[in-house]
Short mmCIF file of C-alpha atoms and ligand atoms in Angstrom, two decimals:
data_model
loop_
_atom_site.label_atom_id
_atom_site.label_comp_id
_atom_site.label_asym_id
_atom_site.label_seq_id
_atom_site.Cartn_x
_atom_site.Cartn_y
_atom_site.Cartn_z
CA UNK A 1 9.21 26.71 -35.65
CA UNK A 2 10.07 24.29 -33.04
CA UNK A 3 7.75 25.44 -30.24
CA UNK A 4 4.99 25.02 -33.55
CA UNK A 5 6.34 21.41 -34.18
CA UNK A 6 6.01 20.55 -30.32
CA UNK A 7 2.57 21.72 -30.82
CA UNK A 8 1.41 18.96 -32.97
CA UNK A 9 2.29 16.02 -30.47
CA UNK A 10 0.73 17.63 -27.50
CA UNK A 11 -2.32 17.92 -29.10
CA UNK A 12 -2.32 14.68 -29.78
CA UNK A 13 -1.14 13.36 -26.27
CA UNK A 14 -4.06 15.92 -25.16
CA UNK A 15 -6.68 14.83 -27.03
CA UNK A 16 -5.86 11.23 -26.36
CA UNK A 17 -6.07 11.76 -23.03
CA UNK A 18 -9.47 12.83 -23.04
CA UNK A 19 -10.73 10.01 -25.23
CA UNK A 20 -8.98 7.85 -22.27
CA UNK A 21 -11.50 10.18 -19.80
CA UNK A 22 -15.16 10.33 -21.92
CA UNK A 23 -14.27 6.34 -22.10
CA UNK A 24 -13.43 5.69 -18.47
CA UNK A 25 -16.01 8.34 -17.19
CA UNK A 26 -18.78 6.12 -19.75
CA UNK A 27 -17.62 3.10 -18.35
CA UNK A 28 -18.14 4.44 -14.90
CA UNK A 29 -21.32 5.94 -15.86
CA UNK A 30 -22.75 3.56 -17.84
CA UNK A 31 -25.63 1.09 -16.14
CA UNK A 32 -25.76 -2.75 -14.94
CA UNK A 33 -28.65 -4.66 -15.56
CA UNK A 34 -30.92 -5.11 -12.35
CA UNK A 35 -31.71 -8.86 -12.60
CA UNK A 36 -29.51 -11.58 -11.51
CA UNK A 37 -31.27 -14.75 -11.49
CA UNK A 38 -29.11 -17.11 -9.39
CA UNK A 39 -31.60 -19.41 -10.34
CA UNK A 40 -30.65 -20.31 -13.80
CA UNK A 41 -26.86 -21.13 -12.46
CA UNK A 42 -26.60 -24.18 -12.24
CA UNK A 43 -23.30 -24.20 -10.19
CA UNK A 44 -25.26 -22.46 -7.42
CA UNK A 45 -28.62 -23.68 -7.85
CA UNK A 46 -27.40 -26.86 -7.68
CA UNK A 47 -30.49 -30.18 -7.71
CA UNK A 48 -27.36 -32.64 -7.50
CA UNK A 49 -25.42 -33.57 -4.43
CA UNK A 50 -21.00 -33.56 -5.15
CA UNK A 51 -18.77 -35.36 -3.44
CA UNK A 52 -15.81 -33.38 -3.17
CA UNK A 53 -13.63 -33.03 -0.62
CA UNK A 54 -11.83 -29.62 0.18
CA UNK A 55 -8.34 -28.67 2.40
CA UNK A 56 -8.01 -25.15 3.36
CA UNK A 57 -4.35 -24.47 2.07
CA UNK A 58 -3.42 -21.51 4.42
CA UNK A 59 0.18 -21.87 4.45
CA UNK A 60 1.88 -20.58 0.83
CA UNK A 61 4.53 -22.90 0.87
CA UNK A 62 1.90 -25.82 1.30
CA UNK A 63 -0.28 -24.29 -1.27
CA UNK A 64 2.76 -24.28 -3.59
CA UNK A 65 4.07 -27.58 -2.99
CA UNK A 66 -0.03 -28.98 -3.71
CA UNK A 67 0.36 -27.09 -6.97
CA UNK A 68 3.37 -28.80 -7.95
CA UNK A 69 2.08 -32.17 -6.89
CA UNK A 70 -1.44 -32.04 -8.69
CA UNK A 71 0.88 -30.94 -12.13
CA UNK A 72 3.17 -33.57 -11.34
CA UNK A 73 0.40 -36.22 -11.08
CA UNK A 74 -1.41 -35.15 -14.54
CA UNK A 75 -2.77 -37.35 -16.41
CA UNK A 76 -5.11 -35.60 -19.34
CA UNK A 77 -5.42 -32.18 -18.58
CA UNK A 78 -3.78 -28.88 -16.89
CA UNK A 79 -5.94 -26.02 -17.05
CA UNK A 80 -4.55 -23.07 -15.37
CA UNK A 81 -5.94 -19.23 -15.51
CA UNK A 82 -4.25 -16.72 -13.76
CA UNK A 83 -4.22 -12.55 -12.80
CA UNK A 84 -0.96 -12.56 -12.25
CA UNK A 85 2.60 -14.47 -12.96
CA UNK A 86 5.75 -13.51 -11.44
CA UNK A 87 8.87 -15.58 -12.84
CA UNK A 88 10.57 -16.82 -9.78
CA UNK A 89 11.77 -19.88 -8.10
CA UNK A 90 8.39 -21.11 -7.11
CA UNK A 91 6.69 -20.81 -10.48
CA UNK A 92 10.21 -21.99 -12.78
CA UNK A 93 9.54 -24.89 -11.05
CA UNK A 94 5.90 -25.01 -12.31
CA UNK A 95 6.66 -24.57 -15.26
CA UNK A 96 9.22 -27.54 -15.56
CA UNK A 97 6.92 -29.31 -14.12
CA UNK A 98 4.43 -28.40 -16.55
CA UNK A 99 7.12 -28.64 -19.40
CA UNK A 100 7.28 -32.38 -18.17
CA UNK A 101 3.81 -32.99 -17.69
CA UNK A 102 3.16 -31.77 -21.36
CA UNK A 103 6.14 -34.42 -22.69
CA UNK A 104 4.53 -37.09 -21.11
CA UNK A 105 1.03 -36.17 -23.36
CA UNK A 106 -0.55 -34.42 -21.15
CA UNK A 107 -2.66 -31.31 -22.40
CA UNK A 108 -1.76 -27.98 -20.95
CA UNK A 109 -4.28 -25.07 -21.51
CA UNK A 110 -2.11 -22.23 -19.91
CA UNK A 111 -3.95 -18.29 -19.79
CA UNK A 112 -3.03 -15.36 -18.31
CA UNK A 113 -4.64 -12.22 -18.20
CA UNK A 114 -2.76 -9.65 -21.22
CA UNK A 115 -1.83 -6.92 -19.28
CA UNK A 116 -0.56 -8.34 -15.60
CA UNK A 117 1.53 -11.15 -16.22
CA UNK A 118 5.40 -11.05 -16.52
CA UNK A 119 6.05 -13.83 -18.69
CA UNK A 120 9.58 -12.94 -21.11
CA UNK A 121 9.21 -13.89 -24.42
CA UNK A 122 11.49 -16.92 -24.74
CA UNK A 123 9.10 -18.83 -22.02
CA UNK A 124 5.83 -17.60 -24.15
CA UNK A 125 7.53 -18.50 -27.41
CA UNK A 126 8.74 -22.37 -25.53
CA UNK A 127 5.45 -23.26 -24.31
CA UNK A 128 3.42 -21.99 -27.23
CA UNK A 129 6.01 -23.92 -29.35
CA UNK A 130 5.11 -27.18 -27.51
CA UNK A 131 3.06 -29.73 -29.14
CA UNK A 132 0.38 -30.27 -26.39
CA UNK A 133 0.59 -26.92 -24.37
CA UNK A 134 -1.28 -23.76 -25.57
CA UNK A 135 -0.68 -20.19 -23.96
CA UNK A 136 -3.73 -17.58 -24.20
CA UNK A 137 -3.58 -14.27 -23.16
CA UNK A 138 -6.94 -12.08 -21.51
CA UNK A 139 -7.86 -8.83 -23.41
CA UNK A 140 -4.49 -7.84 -24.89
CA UNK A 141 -3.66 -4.08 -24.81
CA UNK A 142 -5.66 -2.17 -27.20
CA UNK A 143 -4.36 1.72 -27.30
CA UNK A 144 -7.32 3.19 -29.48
CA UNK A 145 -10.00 0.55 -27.34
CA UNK A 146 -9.87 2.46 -24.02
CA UNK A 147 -13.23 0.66 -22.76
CA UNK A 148 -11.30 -2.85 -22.85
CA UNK A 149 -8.48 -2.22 -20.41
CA UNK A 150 -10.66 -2.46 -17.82
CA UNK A 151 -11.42 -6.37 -18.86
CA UNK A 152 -9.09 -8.37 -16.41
CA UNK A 153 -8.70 -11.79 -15.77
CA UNK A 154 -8.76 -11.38 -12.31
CA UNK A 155 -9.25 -15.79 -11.38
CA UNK A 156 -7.11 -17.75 -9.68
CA UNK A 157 -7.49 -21.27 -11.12
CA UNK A 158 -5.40 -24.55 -11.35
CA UNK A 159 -7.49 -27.76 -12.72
CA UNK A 160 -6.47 -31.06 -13.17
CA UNK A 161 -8.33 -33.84 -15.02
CA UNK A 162 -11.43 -32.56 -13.79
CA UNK A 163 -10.06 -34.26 -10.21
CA UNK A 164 -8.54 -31.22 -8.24
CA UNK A 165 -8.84 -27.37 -7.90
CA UNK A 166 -6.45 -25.00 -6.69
CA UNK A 167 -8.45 -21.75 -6.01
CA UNK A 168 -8.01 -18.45 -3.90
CA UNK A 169 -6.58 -15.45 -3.50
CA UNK A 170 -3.01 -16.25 -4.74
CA UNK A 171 -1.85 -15.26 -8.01
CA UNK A 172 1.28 -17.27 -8.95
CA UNK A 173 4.97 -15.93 -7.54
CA UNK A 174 7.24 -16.21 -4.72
CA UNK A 175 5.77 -13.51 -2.55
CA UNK A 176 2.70 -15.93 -2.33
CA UNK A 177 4.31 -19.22 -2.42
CA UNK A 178 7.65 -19.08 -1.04
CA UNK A 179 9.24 -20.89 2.15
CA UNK A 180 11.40 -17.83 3.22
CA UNK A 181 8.79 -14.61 3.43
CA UNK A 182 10.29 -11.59 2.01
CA UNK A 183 9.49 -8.28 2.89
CA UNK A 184 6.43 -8.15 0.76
CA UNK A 185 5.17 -11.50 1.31
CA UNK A 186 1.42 -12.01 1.43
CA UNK A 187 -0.70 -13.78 4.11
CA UNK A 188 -2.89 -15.66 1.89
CA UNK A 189 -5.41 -18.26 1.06
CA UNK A 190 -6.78 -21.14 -1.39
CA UNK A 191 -9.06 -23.99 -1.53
CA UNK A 192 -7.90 -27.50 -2.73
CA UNK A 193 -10.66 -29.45 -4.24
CA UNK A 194 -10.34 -33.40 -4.49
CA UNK A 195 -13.02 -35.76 -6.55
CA UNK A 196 -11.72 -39.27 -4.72
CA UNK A 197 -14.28 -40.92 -7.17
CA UNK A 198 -14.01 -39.84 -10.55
CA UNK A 199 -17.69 -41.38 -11.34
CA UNK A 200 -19.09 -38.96 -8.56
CA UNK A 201 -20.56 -35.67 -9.80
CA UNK A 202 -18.57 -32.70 -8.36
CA UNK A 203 -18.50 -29.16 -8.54
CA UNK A 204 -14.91 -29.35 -10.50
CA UNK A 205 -16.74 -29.68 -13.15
CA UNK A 206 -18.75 -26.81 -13.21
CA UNK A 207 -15.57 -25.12 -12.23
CA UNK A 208 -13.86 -26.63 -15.72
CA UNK A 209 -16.81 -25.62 -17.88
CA UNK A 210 -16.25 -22.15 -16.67
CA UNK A 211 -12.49 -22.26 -17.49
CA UNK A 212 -13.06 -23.38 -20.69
CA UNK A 213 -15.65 -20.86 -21.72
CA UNK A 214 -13.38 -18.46 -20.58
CA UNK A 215 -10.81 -19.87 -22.81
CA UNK A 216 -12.76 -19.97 -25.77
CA UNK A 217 -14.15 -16.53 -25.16
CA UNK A 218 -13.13 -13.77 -27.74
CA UNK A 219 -10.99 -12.10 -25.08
CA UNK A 220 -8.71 -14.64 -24.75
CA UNK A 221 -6.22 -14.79 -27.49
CA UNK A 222 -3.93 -17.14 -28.50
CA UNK A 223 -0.15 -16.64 -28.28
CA UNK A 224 1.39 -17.88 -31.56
CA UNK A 225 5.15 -17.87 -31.99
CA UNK A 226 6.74 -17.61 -35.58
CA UNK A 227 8.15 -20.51 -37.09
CA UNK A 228 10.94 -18.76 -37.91
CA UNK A 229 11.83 -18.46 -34.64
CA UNK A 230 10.85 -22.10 -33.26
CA UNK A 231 14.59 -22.97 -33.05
CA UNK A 232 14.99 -20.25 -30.26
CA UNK A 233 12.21 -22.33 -28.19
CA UNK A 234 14.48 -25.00 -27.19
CA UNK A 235 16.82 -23.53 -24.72
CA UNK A 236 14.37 -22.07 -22.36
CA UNK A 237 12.53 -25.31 -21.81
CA UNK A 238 15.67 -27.09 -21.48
CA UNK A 239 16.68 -24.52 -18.89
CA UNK A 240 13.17 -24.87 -16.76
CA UNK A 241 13.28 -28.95 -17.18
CA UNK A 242 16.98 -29.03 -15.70
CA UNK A 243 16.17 -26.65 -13.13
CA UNK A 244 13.17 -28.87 -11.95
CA UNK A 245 15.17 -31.92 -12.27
CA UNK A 246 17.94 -30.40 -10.06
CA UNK A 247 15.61 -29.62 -7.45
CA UNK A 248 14.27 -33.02 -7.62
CA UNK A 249 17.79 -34.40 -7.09
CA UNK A 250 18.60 -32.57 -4.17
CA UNK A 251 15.41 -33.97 -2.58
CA UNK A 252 14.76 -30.12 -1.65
CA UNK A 253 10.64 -30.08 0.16
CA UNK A 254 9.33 -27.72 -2.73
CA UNK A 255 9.95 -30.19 -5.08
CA UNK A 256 9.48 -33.11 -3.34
CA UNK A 257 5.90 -32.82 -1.72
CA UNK A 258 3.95 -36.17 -0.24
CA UNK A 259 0.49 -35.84 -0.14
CA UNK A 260 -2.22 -38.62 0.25
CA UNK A 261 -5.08 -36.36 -1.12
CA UNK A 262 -7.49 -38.96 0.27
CA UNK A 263 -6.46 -38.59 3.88
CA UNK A 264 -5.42 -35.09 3.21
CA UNK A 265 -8.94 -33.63 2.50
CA UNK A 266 -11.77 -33.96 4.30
CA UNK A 267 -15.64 -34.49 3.46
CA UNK A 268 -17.98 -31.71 3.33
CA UNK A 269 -21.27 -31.82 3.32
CA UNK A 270 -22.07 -29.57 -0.42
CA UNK A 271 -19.56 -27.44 -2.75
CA UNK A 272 -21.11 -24.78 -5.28
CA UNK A 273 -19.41 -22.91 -7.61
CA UNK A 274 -20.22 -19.32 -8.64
CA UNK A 275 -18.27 -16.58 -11.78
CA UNK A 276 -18.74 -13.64 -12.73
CA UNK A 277 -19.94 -12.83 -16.23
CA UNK A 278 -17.40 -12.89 -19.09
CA UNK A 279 -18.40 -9.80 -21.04
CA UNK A 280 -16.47 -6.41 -21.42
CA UNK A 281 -17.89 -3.29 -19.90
CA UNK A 282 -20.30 -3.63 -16.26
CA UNK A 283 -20.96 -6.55 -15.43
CA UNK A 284 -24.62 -8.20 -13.96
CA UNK A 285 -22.99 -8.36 -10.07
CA UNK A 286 -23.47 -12.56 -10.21
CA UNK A 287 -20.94 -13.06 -7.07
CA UNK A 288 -22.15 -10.21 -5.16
CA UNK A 289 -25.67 -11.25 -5.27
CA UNK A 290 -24.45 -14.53 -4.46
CA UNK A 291 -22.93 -13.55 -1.72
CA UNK A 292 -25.99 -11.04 -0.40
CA UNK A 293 -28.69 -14.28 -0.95
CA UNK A 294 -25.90 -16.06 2.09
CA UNK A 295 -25.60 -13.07 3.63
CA UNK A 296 -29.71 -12.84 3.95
CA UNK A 297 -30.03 -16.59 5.01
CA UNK A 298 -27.19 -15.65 7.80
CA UNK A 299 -28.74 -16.44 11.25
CA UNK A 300 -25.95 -14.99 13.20
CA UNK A 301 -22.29 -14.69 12.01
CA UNK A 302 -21.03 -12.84 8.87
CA UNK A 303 -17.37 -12.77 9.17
CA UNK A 304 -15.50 -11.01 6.00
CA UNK A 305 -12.25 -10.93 4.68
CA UNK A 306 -11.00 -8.62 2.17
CA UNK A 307 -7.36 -6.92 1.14
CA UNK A 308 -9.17 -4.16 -0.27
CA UNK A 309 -12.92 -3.24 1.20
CA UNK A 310 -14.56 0.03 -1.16
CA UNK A 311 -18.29 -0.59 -0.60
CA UNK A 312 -19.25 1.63 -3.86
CA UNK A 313 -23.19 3.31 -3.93
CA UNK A 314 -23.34 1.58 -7.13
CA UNK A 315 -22.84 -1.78 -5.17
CA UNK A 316 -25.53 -0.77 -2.32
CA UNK A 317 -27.97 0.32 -4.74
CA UNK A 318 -27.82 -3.28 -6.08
CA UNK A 319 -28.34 -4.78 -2.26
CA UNK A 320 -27.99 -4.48 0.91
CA UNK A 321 -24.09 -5.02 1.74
CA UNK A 322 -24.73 -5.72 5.41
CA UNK A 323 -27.57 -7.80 6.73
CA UNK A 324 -29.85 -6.91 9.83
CA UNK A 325 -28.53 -6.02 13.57
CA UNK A 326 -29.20 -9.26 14.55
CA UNK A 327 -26.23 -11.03 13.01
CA UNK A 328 -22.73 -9.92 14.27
CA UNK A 329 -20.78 -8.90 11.14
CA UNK A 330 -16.67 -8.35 11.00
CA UNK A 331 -14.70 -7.00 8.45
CA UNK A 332 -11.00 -8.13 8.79
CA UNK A 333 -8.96 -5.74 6.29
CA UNK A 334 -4.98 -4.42 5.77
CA UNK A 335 -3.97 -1.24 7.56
CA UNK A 336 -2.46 1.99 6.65
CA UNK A 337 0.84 0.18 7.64
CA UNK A 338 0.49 -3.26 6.12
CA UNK A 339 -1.31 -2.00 2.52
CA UNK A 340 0.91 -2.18 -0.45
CA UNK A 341 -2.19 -1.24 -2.66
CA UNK A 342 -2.12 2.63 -2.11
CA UNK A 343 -5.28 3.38 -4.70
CA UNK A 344 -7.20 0.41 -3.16
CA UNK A 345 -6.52 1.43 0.45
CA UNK A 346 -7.49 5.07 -0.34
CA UNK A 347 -10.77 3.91 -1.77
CA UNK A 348 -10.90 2.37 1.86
CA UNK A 349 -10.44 5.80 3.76
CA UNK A 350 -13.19 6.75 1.81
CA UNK A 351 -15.75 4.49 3.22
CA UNK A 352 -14.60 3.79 6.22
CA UNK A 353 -16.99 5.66 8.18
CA UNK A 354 -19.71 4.36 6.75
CA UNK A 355 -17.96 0.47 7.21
CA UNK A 356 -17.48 1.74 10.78
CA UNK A 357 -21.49 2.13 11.13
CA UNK A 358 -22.64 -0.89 9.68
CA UNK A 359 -20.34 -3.92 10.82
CA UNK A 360 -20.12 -4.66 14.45
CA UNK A 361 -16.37 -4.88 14.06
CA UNK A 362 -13.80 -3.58 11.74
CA UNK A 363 -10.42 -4.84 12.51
CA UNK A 364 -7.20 -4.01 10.16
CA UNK A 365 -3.83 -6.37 10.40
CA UNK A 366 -0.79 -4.80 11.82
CA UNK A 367 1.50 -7.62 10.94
CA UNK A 368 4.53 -8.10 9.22
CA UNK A 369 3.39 -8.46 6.22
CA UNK A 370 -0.22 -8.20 3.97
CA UNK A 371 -3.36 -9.91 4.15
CA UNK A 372 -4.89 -10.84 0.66
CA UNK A 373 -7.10 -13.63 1.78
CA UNK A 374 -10.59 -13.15 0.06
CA UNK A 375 -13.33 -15.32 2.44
CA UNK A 376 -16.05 -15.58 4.14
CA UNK A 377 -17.03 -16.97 6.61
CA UNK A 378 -21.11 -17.50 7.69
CA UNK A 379 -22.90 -19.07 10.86
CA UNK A 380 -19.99 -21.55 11.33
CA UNK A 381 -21.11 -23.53 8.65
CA UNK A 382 -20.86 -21.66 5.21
CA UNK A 383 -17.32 -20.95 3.55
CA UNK A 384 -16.44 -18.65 0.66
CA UNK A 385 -12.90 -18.66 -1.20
CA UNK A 386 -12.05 -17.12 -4.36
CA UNK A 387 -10.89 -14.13 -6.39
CA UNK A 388 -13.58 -11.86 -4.85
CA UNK A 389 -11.92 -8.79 -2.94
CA UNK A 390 -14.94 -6.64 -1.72
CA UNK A 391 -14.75 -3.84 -4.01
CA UNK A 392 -16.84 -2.71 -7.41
CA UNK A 393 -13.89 -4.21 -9.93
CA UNK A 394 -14.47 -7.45 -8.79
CA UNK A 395 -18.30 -6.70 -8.24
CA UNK A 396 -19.21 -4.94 -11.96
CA UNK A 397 -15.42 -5.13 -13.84
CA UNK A 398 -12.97 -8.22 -13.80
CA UNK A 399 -13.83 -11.92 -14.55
CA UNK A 400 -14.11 -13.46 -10.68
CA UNK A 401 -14.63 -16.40 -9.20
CA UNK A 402 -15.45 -18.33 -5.78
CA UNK A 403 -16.26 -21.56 -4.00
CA UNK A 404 -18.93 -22.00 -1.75
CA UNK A 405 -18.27 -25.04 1.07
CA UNK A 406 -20.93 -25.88 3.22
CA UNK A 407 -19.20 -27.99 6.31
CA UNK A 408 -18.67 -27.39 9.84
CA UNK A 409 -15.33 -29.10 10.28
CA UNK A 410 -14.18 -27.23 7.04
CA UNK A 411 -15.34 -23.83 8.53
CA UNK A 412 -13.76 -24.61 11.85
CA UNK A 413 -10.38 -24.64 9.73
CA UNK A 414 -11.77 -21.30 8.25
CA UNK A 415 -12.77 -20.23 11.80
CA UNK A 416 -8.97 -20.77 12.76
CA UNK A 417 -7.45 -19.14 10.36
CA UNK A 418 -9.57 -15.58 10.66
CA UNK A 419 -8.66 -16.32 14.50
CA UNK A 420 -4.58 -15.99 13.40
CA UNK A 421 -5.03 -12.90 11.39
CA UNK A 422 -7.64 -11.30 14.27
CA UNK A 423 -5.14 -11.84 16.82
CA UNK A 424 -2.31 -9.82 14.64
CA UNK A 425 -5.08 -7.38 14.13
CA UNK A 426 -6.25 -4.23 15.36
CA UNK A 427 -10.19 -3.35 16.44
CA UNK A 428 -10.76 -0.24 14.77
CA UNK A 429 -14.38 -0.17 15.91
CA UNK A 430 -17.03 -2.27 17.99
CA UNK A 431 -20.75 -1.81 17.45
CA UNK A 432 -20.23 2.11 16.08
CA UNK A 433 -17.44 3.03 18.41
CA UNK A 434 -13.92 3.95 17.26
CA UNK A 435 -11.11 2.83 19.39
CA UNK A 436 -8.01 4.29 19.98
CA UNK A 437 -6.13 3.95 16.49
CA UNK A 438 -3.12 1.89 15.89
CA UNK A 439 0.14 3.87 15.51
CA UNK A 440 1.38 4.81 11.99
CA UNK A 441 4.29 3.44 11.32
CA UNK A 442 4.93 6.52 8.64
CA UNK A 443 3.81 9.63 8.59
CA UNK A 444 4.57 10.47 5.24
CA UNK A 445 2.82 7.04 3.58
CA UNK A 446 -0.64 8.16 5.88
CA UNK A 447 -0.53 11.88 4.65
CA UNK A 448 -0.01 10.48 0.88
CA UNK A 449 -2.87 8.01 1.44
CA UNK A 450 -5.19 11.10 3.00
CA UNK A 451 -4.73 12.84 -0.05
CA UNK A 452 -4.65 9.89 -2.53
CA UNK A 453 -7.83 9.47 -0.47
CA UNK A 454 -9.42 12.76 -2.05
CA UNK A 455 -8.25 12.44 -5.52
CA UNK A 456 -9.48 9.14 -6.04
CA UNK A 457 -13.26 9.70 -5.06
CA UNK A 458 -14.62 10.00 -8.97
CA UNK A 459 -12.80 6.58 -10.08
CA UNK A 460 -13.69 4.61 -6.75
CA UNK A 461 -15.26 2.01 -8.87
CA UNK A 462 -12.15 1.69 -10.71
CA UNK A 463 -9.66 1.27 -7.32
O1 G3P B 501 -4.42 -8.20 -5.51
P1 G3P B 501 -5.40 -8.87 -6.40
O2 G3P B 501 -4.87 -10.06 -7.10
O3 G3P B 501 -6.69 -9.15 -5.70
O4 G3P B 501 -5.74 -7.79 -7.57
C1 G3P B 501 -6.26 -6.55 -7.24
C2 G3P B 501 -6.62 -5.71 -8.43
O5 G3P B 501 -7.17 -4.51 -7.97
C3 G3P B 501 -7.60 -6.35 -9.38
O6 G3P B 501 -8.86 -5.86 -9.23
#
């Protein structure tokens, strides 16, 4: 009688399991429309000149501490949208920031994707309680709507006033914006954007327009306490506002940042703006072919990098990933030893050989820690920083976007900072040639990735 009973739920487990499959494997399966027409983009195709000016914020602590000062100086609006938020020191003093900033009238627009972020419920239920701060979440879990899980809000975007942009690679926590590095701290990188003249047209802009049809999309849902339970809101926001004011009282650097964003940025000589489509299912590839129309126009330097590199067929067939012999490419990527993304890395294994073939050099870090830096880098000149990692999630699945900076003196900074990763690095290849491999540092994490490596081929769009 009991084995019978037991029967029932395994079916059910069984059969939901292969609802999960026919709707992953239809996803996978299912076709992307050919025609992107950059054209009709007006963040790209831009007929306007803007007159921003942009700081490379390679340093995490810096990048932190500009975060904290552009919420600090608020005036109208915050608008943030984020993959991921870890609750740590760094970001507790965001928030009481943003707590403060919200006090003083300012209006907070706060959205995080559903299904990565680790906000507890007493912080969701004391900012959604707050008069002028709303909290969205992206694509909330649906368990009988298997083709939405794989709609993520994969930005990384802080906007104030329509005056400055904090974009990149970092999602918000300590392992991206902390002084001390822990053990899985994350080499990383942003872009701060600066409109000195608010009368000037700028790509922030754009860059707002895109956050806020994001945030009225019908993903993005809004998180509504009960009003029963408004008296419990109280306590956490006193908590975050005392914690902030603390820090400001011991004078510690975090909270206490001095930035003259005039003399901090410099001028460059056009920004554009470029996001993927907000839809569910594949999307059309609008940041890959972005990034293919540079890569064609590239008279002789394509340098690329990527924490996670899985060049799909689906994403050839669209273009050409690599351009002609003529221009030197490099891919800079993690290693076996310095991945902490195991199904991303074995998606890498994968297509390694072919990388191998096509770039003149493949190099992968052997630091201490990660590299999740997502830029580019073309003829000196042309700069790419956003969300972007080189892979078919952020080419057909997630929401995605980048910056385009045209500037030498800005891609000198770039230039400089590929330079600091290259030289913890290690060439894996040169013009079609291996070299001799970098140790492993453990056996047992290469033969798991080897076979992760094979298991993984059928959802490599998916990594
Ligand atoms: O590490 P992130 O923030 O680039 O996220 C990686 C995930 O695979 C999302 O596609």
């Amino acid at each position: 009688m009991r084995a019978k009973l037991l029967k029932i739920p395994l079916a059910i487990l069984f059969l939901y399991f292969i609802f999960i499959l026919i709707a992953t494997t239809l996803l996978i399966k299912s076709p992307v429309k050919n025609e992107v027409n950059l054209n009709q983009i007006p963040s790209y195709a831009i007929k306007e000149q803007h007159f921003d000016q942009a700081q490379l914020l390679e340093d995490g602590f810096t990048s932190g501490q500009a975060r904290l000062k552009i919420i600090e100086e608020a005036k109208k609006t915050i608008h943030i949208a984020y993959y991921k938020f870890y609750e740590e020191e760094t970001t507790d003093l965001m928030i009481g920031a943003m707590f403060k900033a919200a006090d003083r009238g300012v209006n907070v627009r706060f959205m995080l994707d559903a299904m990565t972020n680790y906000l507890n419920r007493d912080l969701k239920r004391a900012l959604a309680a707050h008069p002028n701060i709303e909290l969205k979440v992206y694509e909330p879990f649906q368990p009988l709507r298997p083709g939405t899980w794989q709609n993520r809000l994969h930005d990384k975007l802080l906007i104030v006033d329509e005056q400055f942009v904090i974009t990149g690679g970092r999602n918000l926590g300590d392992k991206y914006l902390a002084e001390s590095k822990m053990d899985n701290f994350v080499l990383d990188r942003d872009v701060l954007l600066y409109r000195p003249n608010i009368e000037d047209s700028s790509v922030i802009q754009h860059i707002d327009q895109y956050f806020l049809t994001l945030w009225d999309s019908p993903f993005s849902k809004q998180y509504k306490p009960k009003l029963s339970e408004n008296d419990k809101t109280k306590e956490p926001k006193r908590e975050y506002m005392t914690y902030y004011d603390e820090m400001n009282t011991f004078q510690t650097v975090f909270s206490n940042p001095e930035f003259d964003w005039d003399k901090y940025t410099i001028k460059v000589d056009q920004t554009r703006f470029l996001a993927n489509p907000i839809e569910r299912g594949k999307k059309e590839p609008i940041i890959f072919t972005g990034l293919n129309e540079l890569f064609k126009q590239a008279q002789s330097s394509i340098q690329i990098q990527t924490p996670y590199v899985i060049p799909t067929k689906e994403m050839k067939s669209h273009t050409a990933i690599l351009p002609n012999s003529e221009v030197e490419t490099d891919i800079i990527t993690n290693s076996l030893n310095s991945t902490p993304n195991m199904l991303a890395f074995s998606g890498y294994l994968n297509k390694k050989g072919e990388l191998i073939k096509e770039a003149n050099r493949v190099y992968e870090y052997e630091g201490a820690f990660s590299v999740h830096g997502k830029s580019i880098l073309i003829d000196d000149y042309t700069s790419v920083i956003g969300s972007f990692n080189f892979d078919s999630r952020s080419t057909f699945i997630n929401t995605e976007s980048i910056v385009i900076i045209e500037g030498k003196e800005f891609a000198e900074m770039l230039q400089l900072a590929f330079d600091d990763i290259i030289k913890e690095s290690h060439l894996v290849s040169e013009n079609g040639i291996m070299k001799q491999p970098a140790p492993t540092k453990s056996a047992g994490k290469e033969l798991f990735l080897n076979i992760l490596s094979k298991l993984t081929v059928p959802i490599q769009s998916l990594l």
